[in-house]
Short mmCIF file of C-alpha atoms (C1' of nucleotides) in Angstrom, two decimals:
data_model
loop_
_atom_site.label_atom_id
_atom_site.label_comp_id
_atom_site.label_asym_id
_atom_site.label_seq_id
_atom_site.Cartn_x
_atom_site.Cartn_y
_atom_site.Cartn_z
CA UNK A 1 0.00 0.00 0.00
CA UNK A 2 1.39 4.03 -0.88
CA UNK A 3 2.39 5.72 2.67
CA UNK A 4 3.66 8.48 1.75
CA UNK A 5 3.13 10.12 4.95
CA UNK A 6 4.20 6.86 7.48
CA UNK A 7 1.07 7.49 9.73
CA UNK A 8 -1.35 4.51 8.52
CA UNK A 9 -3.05 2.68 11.25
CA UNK A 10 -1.56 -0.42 12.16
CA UNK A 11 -3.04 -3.51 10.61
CA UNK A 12 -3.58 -7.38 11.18
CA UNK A 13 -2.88 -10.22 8.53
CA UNK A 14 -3.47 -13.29 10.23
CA UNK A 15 -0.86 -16.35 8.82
CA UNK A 16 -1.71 -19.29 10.16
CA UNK A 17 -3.31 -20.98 13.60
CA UNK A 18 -1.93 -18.94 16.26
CA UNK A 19 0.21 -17.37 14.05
CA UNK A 20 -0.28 -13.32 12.97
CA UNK A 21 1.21 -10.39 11.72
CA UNK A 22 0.97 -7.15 12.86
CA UNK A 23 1.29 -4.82 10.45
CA UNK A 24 3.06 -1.49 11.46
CA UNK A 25 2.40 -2.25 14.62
CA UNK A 26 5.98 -0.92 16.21
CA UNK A 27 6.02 2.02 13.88
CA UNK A 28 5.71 4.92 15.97
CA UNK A 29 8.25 3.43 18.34
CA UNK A 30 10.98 2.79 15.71
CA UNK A 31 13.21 6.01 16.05
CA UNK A 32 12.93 4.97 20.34
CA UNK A 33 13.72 1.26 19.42
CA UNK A 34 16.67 1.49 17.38
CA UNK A 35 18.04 3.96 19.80
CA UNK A 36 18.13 1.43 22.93
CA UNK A 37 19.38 -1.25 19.79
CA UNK A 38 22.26 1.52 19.59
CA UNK A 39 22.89 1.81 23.13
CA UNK A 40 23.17 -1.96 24.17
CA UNK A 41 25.59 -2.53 21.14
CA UNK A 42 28.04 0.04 22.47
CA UNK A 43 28.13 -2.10 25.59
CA UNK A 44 27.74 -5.61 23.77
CA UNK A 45 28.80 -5.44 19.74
CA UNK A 46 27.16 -7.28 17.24
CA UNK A 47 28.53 -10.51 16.34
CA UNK A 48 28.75 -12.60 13.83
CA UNK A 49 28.85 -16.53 15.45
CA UNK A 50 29.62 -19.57 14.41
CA UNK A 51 27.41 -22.28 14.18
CA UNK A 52 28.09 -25.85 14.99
CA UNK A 53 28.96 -26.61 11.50
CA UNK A 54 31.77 -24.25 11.39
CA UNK A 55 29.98 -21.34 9.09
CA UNK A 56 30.14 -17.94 10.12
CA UNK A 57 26.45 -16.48 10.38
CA UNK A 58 25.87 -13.76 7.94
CA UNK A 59 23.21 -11.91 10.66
CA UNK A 60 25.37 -10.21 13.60
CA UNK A 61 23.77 -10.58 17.07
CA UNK A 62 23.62 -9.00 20.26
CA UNK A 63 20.98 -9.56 23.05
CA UNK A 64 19.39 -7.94 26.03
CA UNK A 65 17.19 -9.53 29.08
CA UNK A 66 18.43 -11.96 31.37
CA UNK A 67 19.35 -14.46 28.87
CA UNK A 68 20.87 -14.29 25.31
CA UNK A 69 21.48 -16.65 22.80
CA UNK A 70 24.61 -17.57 21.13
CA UNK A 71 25.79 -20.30 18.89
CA UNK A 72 29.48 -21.81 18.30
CA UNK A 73 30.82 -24.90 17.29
CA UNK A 74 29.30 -26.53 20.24
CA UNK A 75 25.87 -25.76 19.75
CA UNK A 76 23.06 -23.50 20.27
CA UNK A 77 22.66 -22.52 24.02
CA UNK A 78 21.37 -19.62 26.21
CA UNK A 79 23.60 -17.65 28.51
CA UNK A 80 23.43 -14.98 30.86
CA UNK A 81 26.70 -13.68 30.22
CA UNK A 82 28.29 -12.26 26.64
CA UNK A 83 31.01 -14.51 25.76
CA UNK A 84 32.26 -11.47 24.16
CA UNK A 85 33.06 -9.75 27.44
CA UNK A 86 32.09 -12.04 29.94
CA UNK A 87 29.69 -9.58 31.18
CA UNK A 88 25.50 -10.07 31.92
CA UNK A 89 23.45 -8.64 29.14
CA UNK A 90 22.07 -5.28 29.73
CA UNK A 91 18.35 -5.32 31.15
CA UNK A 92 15.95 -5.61 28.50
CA UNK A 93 14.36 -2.06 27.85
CA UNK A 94 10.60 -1.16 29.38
CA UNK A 95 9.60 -0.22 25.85
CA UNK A 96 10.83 -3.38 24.40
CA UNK A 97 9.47 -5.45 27.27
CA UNK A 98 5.53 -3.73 26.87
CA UNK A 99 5.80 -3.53 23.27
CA UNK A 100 6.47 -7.72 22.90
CA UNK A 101 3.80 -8.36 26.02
CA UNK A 102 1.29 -5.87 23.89
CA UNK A 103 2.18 -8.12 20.64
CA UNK A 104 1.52 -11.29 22.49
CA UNK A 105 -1.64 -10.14 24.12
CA UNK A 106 -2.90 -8.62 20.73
CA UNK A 107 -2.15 -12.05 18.90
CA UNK A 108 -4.24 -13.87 21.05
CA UNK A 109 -1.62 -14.64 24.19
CA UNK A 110 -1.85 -13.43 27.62
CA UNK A 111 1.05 -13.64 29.96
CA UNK A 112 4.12 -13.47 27.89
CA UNK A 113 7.02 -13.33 29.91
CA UNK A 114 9.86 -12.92 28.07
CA UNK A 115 13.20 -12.84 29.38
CA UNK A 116 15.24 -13.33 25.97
CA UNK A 117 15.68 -10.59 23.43
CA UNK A 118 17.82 -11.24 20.77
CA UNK A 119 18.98 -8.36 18.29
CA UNK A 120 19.70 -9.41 15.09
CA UNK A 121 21.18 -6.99 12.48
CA UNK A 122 21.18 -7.59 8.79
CA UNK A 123 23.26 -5.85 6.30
CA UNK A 124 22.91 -6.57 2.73
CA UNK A 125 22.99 -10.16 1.48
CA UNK A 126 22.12 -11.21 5.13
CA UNK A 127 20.11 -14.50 5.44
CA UNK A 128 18.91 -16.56 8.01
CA UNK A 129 17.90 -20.21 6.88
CA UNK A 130 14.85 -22.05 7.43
CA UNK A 131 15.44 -22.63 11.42
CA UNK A 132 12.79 -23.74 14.43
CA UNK A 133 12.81 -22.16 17.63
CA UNK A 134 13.03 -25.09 19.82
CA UNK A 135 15.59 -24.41 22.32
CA UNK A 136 13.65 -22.46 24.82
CA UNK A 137 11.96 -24.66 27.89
CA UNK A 138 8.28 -23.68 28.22
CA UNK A 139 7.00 -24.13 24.28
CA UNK A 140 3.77 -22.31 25.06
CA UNK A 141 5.06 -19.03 25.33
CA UNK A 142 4.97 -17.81 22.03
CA UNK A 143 7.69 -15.77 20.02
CA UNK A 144 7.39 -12.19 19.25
CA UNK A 145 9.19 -11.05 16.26
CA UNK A 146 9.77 -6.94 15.66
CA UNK A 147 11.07 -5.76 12.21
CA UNK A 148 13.04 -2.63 11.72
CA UNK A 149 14.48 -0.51 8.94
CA UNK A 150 14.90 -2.31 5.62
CA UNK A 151 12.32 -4.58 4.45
CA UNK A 152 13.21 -8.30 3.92
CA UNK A 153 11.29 -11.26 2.84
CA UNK A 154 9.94 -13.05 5.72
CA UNK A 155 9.78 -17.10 5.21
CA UNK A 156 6.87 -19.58 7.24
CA UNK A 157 6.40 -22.54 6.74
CA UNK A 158 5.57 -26.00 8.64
CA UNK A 159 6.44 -28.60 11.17
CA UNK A 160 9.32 -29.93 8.79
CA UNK A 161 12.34 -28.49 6.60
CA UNK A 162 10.72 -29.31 3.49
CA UNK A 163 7.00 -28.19 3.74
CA UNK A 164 5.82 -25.56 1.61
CA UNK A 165 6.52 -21.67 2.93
CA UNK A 166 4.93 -18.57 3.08
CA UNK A 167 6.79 -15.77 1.94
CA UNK A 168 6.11 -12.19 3.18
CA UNK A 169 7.44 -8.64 2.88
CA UNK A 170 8.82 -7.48 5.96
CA UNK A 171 8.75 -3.91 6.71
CA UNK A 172 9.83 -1.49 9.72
CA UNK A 173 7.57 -1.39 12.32
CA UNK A 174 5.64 -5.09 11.38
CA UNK A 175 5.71 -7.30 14.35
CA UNK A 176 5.05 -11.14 13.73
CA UNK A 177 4.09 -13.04 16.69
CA UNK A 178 3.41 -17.52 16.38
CA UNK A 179 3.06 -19.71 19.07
CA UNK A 180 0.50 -22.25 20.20
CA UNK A 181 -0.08 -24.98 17.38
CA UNK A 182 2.35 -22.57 15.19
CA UNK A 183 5.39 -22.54 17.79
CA UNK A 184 7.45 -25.01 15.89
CA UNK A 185 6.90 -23.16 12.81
CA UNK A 186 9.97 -23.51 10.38
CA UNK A 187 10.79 -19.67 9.38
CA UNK A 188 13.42 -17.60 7.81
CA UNK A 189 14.91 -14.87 5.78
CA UNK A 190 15.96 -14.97 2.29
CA UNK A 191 19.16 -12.27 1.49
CA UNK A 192 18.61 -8.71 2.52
CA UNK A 193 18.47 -6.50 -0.46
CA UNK A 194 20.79 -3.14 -0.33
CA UNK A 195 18.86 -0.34 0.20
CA UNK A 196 18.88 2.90 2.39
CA UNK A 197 16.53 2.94 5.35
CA UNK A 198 16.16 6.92 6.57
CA UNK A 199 16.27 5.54 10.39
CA UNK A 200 18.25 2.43 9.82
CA UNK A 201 20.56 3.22 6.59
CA UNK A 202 21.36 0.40 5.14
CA UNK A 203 20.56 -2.07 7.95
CA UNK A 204 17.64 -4.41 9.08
CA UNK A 205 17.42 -5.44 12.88
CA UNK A 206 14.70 -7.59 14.20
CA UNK A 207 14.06 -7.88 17.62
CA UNK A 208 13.17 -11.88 18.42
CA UNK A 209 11.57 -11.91 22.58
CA UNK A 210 11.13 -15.18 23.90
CA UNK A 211 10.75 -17.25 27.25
CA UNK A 212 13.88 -19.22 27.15
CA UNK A 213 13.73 -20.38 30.86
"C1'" DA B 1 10.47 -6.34 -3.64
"C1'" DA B 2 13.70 -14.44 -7.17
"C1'" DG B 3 12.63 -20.03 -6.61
"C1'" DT B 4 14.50 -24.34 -5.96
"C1'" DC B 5 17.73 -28.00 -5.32
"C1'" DG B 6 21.95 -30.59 -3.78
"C1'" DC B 7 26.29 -30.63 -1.62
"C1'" DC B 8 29.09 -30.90 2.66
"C1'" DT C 1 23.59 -28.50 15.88
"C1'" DC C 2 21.40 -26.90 8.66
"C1'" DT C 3 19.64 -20.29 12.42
"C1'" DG C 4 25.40 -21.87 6.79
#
DNA sequence: AAGTCGCC
DNA sequence: TCTG
């Protein structure tokens, strides 16, 4: 749809069963949201990790909240500390914290508690391959997804690598939020296309909340 | 506003 | 441990 003026009401596309995009939802709160995204990186840089094959990940990371989650050779694995600098990851911001408990309520679930958000910053060419979220301990706490600056195509799909997907344009401000009998969801994103985002330049960053613990 | 497959 |  034409914005040209980046004001529109907020929107809701539902995806699948328990499963829902908000559309714009985070808008207003973008300039505020990739300022604390600014702030904890100072403390604790993105990264780019390894996985347990040995690749390094295209998408650099950083987290906030209690825990944060990491990968390297030995696996995937939440930590409260930044292996980086050893230190505990800064306190996840109010706004973050209401915005993803707002999502979740909006979408259907009441007492999200997250205590996991990872940052996740995208430059051009970026990916992130079809992946399940499956390492967190209470699966009925949903996940809470926020999209900012550059747009980027959004995969969901099934309960196994090779079902069909959904693909969906992904733009600043849209928060996706699946859980329930879509928690196990395979998802991704396919390369980020170079562009120039007038908050984010030429960066995406997603904000993923969870309840790892 | 790219889709799909096979390889390790 | 294929979120490459």
């Amino acid at each position: 749809m034409l914005d040209l003026f980046g004001d529109e009401a907020p929107w809701v596309e539902p995806l699948a069963e328990g499963a829902v995009i908000l559309r714009r939802r985070a808008r207003q709160q973008g300039a505020a949201l990739l300022a604390s995204i600014a702030q904890i990186a100072a403390q604790h840089p993105f990264q780019h990790l390894i996985t347990p094959g040995g690749y390094r990940m295209s998408v650099a990371m950083t987290n906030c909240g209690d825990l944060g989650w990491s990968s390297g050779r030995r696996g995937y694995h939440y930590s409260d500390v930044d292996s980086f600098n050893g230190r505990r990851w800064p306190a996840m911001p109010q706004g973050f914290l209401l915005l993803a408990q707002q999502a979740a309520q909006e979408a259907g679930f009441t007492d999200f508690q997250p205590d996991a958000c990872l940052i996740n910053r995208y430059e051009p060419g970026a990916r992130l391959s079809l992946h399940q979220d499956k390492d967190e301990k209470d699966l009925r706490q949903p996940i809470v997804s926020v999209s900012l600056g550059l747009p980027a195509q959004f995969q969901f799909g099934g309960f196994a690598r090779g079902d069909g997907v959904q693909r969906l344009l992904l733009e600043h401000g849209d928060v996706v939020v699946w859980g329930g009998p879509s928690r196990l969801r395979f998802h991704g994103i396919l390369p980020l296309k170079p562009g120039e985002h007038p908050l984010a330049g030429p960066y995406r960053y997603n904000l993923t909340f969870r309840r790892a613990r």
